[in-house]
Amino acid sequence: MGPHPAVAAIRLAVRRVLHDVLNELTETGEAAPASPEAGASARPRTGEPPLVLVACSGGADSMALASALAFEARKLAVRAGGITIDHGLQAGSDLRAAEVASRLAALRLDPVEAIAVTVGRDGGPEAAARDARYAALDEAAERLGAAAVLLGHTRDDQAETVLLGLARGSGIRSLSGMAAVSGAAGRYRRPFLQLDRQTARKACLVQSLPVWDDPMNADPAYTRSRLRHEGLPALEKALGKGVVESLARTARLCRDDADALDSWAAQADATVRDEAGLLECSRLYALPPAVRRRVLRRAAIAEGAPAGSLFARHIEELDRLITGWRGQGAINLPGRVVARRQGGRLVIRQG
């Protein structure tokens, strides 16, 4: 008798990602094929199996992910470890992090670390906590030499991300949601983007895995919490079941389109510059608007504008220097970057 369908689903999702990681290591020469007894697995040339980490909060999604990684890693000759982050935002958070680390160790993950971070204030509490969390995960992955870090985002999380992007009005990239693979060199992997939250919770239940429900996830002070408990249920009531699946599908389609436009913009960038490397306004004007705005965004970021602070309104102001030129003055962008039109050229420099 096989595992419960929910357990089978989470294990299959993780198995596919681990195979992807191993294949990529082999293709890049960082790993060599293992012995025939290991099947499709791969080992680094040093003889030590690659390390894959799971980021675990102790909630149902990430505990299900940790359990699936622990099970599949043993079959594929992969070392499996776990990281839990203590954001320090609640009383007793250090004890909670220690408890989660203990649960990960009980799954036979090794190494396991509980890392305390200091959450700043930039961008609001949710964004600041996310920035601190990813910075800690990046540091741990570098220090431990991890080939990948698995994240427990589900299809429900993807749907919420799409709706938040729609509310921001930031364009198709914002509607693309979370990528299955992201970060430097594809460090972050999200195996559960095609699985719903209930599947992960059911997998924990049938495996008798203790889970922790973060009270912040139910706190209406947080935008995502309100969307999860009020917004999405209201949409499903008005539009019927299937909203989450449709939003997740929208994310996949938008990501494909956005990737294609980004590639087009990267190729167009070289064709709209003069011999000195300055952007020529007449050539920019001839580009399709979606491509032109991407070229402008790339140029601003290349000169030091932080990508996370560069919003649609900034790009629209830049675009008006090309399409609505009326002699307007310089435009101030985030990161002390200044853009101005001079002699038919768009000059973007740090001020």
XYZ file of C-alpha atoms in Angstrom:
351
model
C 0.000 0.000 0.000
C 1.465 3.324 -1.078
C 1.536 6.631 0.791
C -1.500 8.856 1.197
C -2.214 10.844 -2.022
C -1.220 14.107 -0.324
C 2.099 12.644 0.793
C 2.691 11.178 -2.653
C 1.995 14.575 -4.231
C 4.465 16.517 -2.086
C 7.152 13.861 -2.535
C 6.737 13.828 -6.300
C 6.998 17.620 -6.435
C 10.234 17.574 -4.432
C 11.642 14.622 -6.381
C 11.241 16.537 -9.641
C 13.052 19.565 -8.248
C 15.906 17.466 -6.853
C 16.342 15.791 -10.225
C 16.481 19.243 -11.836
C 19.145 20.399 -9.380
C 21.246 17.272 -9.895
C 20.970 17.479 -13.675
C 22.028 21.132 -13.621
C 25.031 20.343 -11.460
C 26.066 17.609 -13.874
C 25.637 19.868 -16.924
C 27.692 22.674 -15.399
C 30.444 20.279 -14.384
C 29.941 20.821 -10.676
C 28.834 17.253 -10.200
C 29.717 13.997 -11.870
C 27.430 10.992 -12.350
C 27.231 8.746 -9.331
C 27.702 5.020 -9.370
C 25.087 2.976 -11.271
C 23.589 1.875 -7.950
C 22.582 5.480 -7.274
C 20.385 5.632 -10.354
C 19.852 9.172 -11.635
C 21.614 10.827 -8.729
C 24.809 12.846 -9.055
C 27.737 13.593 -6.763
C 30.246 16.410 -6.718
C 33.690 15.431 -7.878
C 34.932 15.679 -4.309
C 32.779 12.646 -3.557
C 30.462 14.566 -1.237
C 26.777 14.656 -2.240
C 25.306 18.114 -2.938
C 23.491 19.874 -0.117
C 19.906 21.083 -0.518
C 18.375 23.209 2.230
C 14.733 23.762 3.127
C 13.600 27.075 4.608
C 11.106 26.136 7.304
C 8.918 28.355 9.477
C 7.272 25.403 11.200
C 3.998 25.993 9.346
C 2.183 23.265 7.420
C 3.569 24.219 3.994
C 7.224 24.248 4.978
C 6.976 21.256 7.340
C 5.424 19.224 4.536
C 8.262 20.370 2.298
C 10.869 19.430 4.906
C 9.392 15.948 5.298
C 9.350 15.383 1.545
C 12.940 16.597 1.186
C 14.094 14.310 3.993
C 12.426 11.322 2.313
C 13.521 11.995 -1.275
C 17.064 13.117 -0.470
C 17.939 9.747 1.012
C 16.852 8.052 -2.212
C 18.846 10.383 -4.441
C 22.113 10.622 -2.510
C 21.496 14.276 -1.687
C 22.355 15.824 1.658
C 19.320 17.572 3.133
C 19.490 20.383 5.671
C 17.118 22.905 7.175
C 17.120 26.583 8.090
C 14.545 28.356 10.243
C 14.552 32.118 10.671
C 13.768 33.912 13.926
C 12.473 37.344 12.905
C 12.240 38.452 16.520
C 8.835 40.031 15.940
C 6.947 38.100 18.623
C 7.588 37.248 22.244
C 9.197 33.843 22.527
C 10.173 33.721 18.859
C 13.607 32.363 19.794
C 12.007 29.416 21.586
C 9.749 28.796 18.615
C 12.737 28.785 16.248
C 14.582 26.328 18.502
C 11.531 24.054 18.506
C 11.294 24.141 14.705
C 15.000 23.339 14.447
C 14.437 20.368 16.743
C 11.618 19.103 14.512
C 13.850 19.399 11.445
C 16.585 17.459 13.195
C 14.023 14.793 14.097
C 13.422 14.373 10.356
C 17.145 13.607 10.127
C 18.004 16.809 8.308
C 21.621 17.850 8.751
C 22.821 20.559 9.049
C 20.000 22.382 10.820
C 20.274 26.004 11.927
C 18.031 28.546 13.643
C 19.141 32.020 12.549
C 18.069 35.226 14.289
C 17.692 38.335 12.128
C 17.004 41.999 12.729
C 14.027 43.263 10.751
C 14.282 46.853 9.536
C 11.506 49.217 8.500
C 12.079 49.861 4.800
C 9.035 49.072 2.662
C 6.765 48.183 5.574
C 6.833 45.255 8.029
C 6.084 42.499 5.515
C 8.698 43.618 2.985
C 11.291 44.279 5.703
C 10.809 40.809 7.191
C 11.092 39.254 3.743
C 14.307 41.164 2.984
C 15.861 40.096 6.295
C 14.800 36.482 5.745
C 16.258 36.208 2.250
C 19.476 37.897 3.302
C 19.902 35.282 6.049
C 19.064 32.424 3.684
C 21.548 33.731 1.120
C 24.269 33.932 3.753
C 23.540 30.417 5.028
C 23.479 28.939 1.535
C 26.822 30.547 0.683
C 28.433 29.523 3.949
C 27.197 25.923 3.800
C 27.769 25.521 0.076
C 24.139 24.621 -0.670
C 23.197 23.804 -4.256
C 19.621 25.001 -3.683
C 17.184 26.282 -1.068
C 13.613 24.977 -1.189
C 10.723 27.298 -0.300
C 7.227 26.147 0.630
C 5.099 28.600 -1.372
C 1.926 26.966 -2.668
C -0.564 27.687 -5.423
C -2.614 29.664 -2.892
C 0.391 31.885 -2.144
C 0.821 32.392 -5.883
C -2.794 33.501 -6.263
C -2.383 36.000 -3.431
C 0.797 37.357 -5.004
C -0.958 37.889 -8.348
C -3.790 39.814 -6.693
C -1.319 41.986 -4.768
C 0.489 42.704 -8.026
C -2.801 43.608 -9.690
C -3.589 46.042 -6.877
C -0.186 47.725 -7.317
C -0.817 48.228 -11.036
C 2.839 47.537 -11.832
C 2.366 45.701 -15.118
C 2.693 42.177 -16.430
C 5.841 41.303 -14.484
C 4.002 42.066 -11.253
C 1.234 39.688 -12.348
C 3.779 36.940 -12.996
C 3.821 36.003 -9.343
C 6.651 33.912 -7.936
C 8.979 31.974 -10.201
C 9.495 28.263 -9.668
C 13.219 29.018 -9.875
C 14.682 32.344 -8.744
C 17.646 33.978 -7.083
C 21.298 34.037 -8.025
C 22.181 30.986 -10.132
C 18.669 29.593 -9.527
C 19.285 29.144 -5.817
C 15.637 29.242 -4.724
C 13.212 26.504 -5.780
C 9.478 26.357 -5.121
C 8.301 22.760 -5.582
C 4.749 23.370 -4.336
C 3.584 26.115 -6.729
C 1.292 23.607 -8.428
C -0.080 22.232 -5.133
C -2.718 23.832 -2.947
C -2.289 24.682 0.704
C -4.734 21.993 1.806
C -2.594 19.262 0.233
C 0.408 20.337 2.280
C -1.649 20.507 5.468
C -3.171 17.082 4.820
C 0.307 15.640 4.247
C 1.370 16.894 7.658
C -1.756 15.495 9.295
C -1.413 11.971 7.921
C 2.307 11.914 8.804
C 1.579 13.204 12.339
C 3.874 16.172 11.782
C 3.330 18.963 14.323
C 2.808 22.344 12.696
C 2.735 25.904 13.964
C 0.191 28.420 12.716
C 1.812 31.844 12.824
C -0.704 34.289 14.364
C 0.624 36.974 12.005
C -0.945 35.031 9.136
C -4.369 35.744 10.627
C -3.632 39.332 11.701
C -5.788 41.771 9.666
C -3.094 44.413 10.143
C -1.187 42.696 7.327
C -2.304 43.082 3.714
C -1.666 39.488 2.703
C -3.573 38.226 5.731
C -6.628 40.321 4.814
C -6.416 39.082 1.250
C -6.163 35.450 2.389
C -9.036 35.522 4.861
C -11.321 38.138 3.318
C -10.386 38.955 -0.270
C -10.005 35.521 -1.839
C -13.048 34.015 -0.086
C -15.114 36.978 -1.331
C -13.880 36.407 -4.887
C -14.718 32.714 -4.710
C -18.169 33.531 -3.369
C -18.794 35.975 -6.216
C -17.114 34.065 -9.048
C -17.265 30.463 -7.912
C -14.595 27.929 -7.092
C -11.486 27.806 -9.207
C -10.325 31.387 -8.658
C -7.041 30.281 -7.078
C -6.259 27.902 -9.943
C -7.116 30.590 -12.510
C -4.908 33.173 -10.828
C -2.005 30.722 -10.667
C -2.479 29.942 -14.360
C -2.517 33.684 -15.089
C 0.831 33.981 -13.306
C 2.372 31.286 -15.522
C 1.074 32.896 -18.715
C 2.158 36.375 -17.658
C 5.610 35.118 -16.732
C 6.068 33.586 -20.177
C 5.054 36.865 -21.818
C 7.191 38.964 -19.481
C 10.233 36.752 -20.059
C 9.808 37.105 -23.815
C 9.512 40.896 -23.586
C 12.534 41.100 -21.290
C 14.558 39.093 -23.799
C 13.409 41.388 -26.620
C 14.367 44.442 -24.579
C 17.817 43.041 -23.834
C 18.424 42.581 -27.551
C 16.949 45.995 -28.436
C 19.125 47.808 -25.903
C 22.211 47.707 -28.117
C 20.295 48.943 -31.170
C 19.077 52.200 -29.568
C 22.451 53.557 -28.432
C 24.909 55.805 -30.212
C 28.651 55.225 -30.437
C 29.114 56.738 -26.976
C 26.571 54.349 -25.488
C 23.892 57.003 -24.948
C 20.247 56.195 -25.606
C 18.922 57.808 -28.778
C 15.404 59.151 -28.299
C 14.324 58.666 -31.930
C 15.297 54.991 -31.847
C 13.606 54.486 -28.499
C 10.441 56.110 -29.873
C 10.326 53.507 -32.659
C 10.205 50.586 -30.225
C 6.902 49.052 -29.075
C 5.941 50.707 -25.744
C 6.314 47.490 -23.706
C 9.842 46.972 -25.028
C 10.812 50.640 -24.721
C 9.776 50.825 -21.078
C 11.844 47.737 -20.321
C 14.893 49.271 -21.996
C 14.403 52.406 -19.876
C 14.083 50.375 -16.707
C 17.243 48.415 -17.519
C 19.121 51.647 -18.121
C 17.987 53.191 -14.836
C 18.957 50.092 -12.862
C 22.343 49.947 -14.609
C 23.050 53.472 -13.358
C 22.254 52.606 -9.754
C 18.481 52.896 -9.299
C 17.401 50.097 -6.900
C 15.136 47.697 -8.787
C 12.836 47.271 -5.792
C 12.259 51.027 -5.516
C 11.747 51.668 -9.220
C 7.997 51.759 -9.734
C 5.767 52.036 -12.797
C 5.289 55.777 -12.246
C 9.046 56.321 -12.499
C 9.222 54.483 -15.810
C 6.200 56.411 -17.094
C 7.975 59.694 -16.346
C 11.054 58.443 -18.201
C 8.883 57.353 -21.107
C 7.363 60.833 -21.390
C 10.837 62.201 -22.064
C 10.692 60.081 -25.219
C 7.035 60.164 -26.261
C 5.783 63.420 -24.734
C 8.775 65.742 -24.958
C 7.775 69.338 -24.175
C 11.063 70.620 -22.862
C 10.515 69.268 -19.343
C 13.385 69.229 -16.888
C 15.334 66.416 -15.281
C 13.593 63.525 -13.536
C 14.777 62.310 -10.149
C 14.745 58.536 -9.724
C 15.417 56.346 -6.659
C 19.070 55.879 -5.740
C 19.877 59.525 -6.539
C 19.715 58.759 -10.249
C 18.814 61.644 -12.542
C 17.483 61.375 -16.097
C 17.316 64.219 -18.631
C 16.927 64.658 -22.369
C 19.822 66.421 -24.068
C 20.365 66.862 -27.788
C 18.124 64.001 -28.774
C 19.772 61.679 -26.250
C 18.442 60.340 -22.960
C 21.140 60.792 -20.338
C 20.731 58.761 -17.135
C 23.361 59.313 -14.459
C 23.797 59.284 -10.701
C 23.363 62.840 -9.442
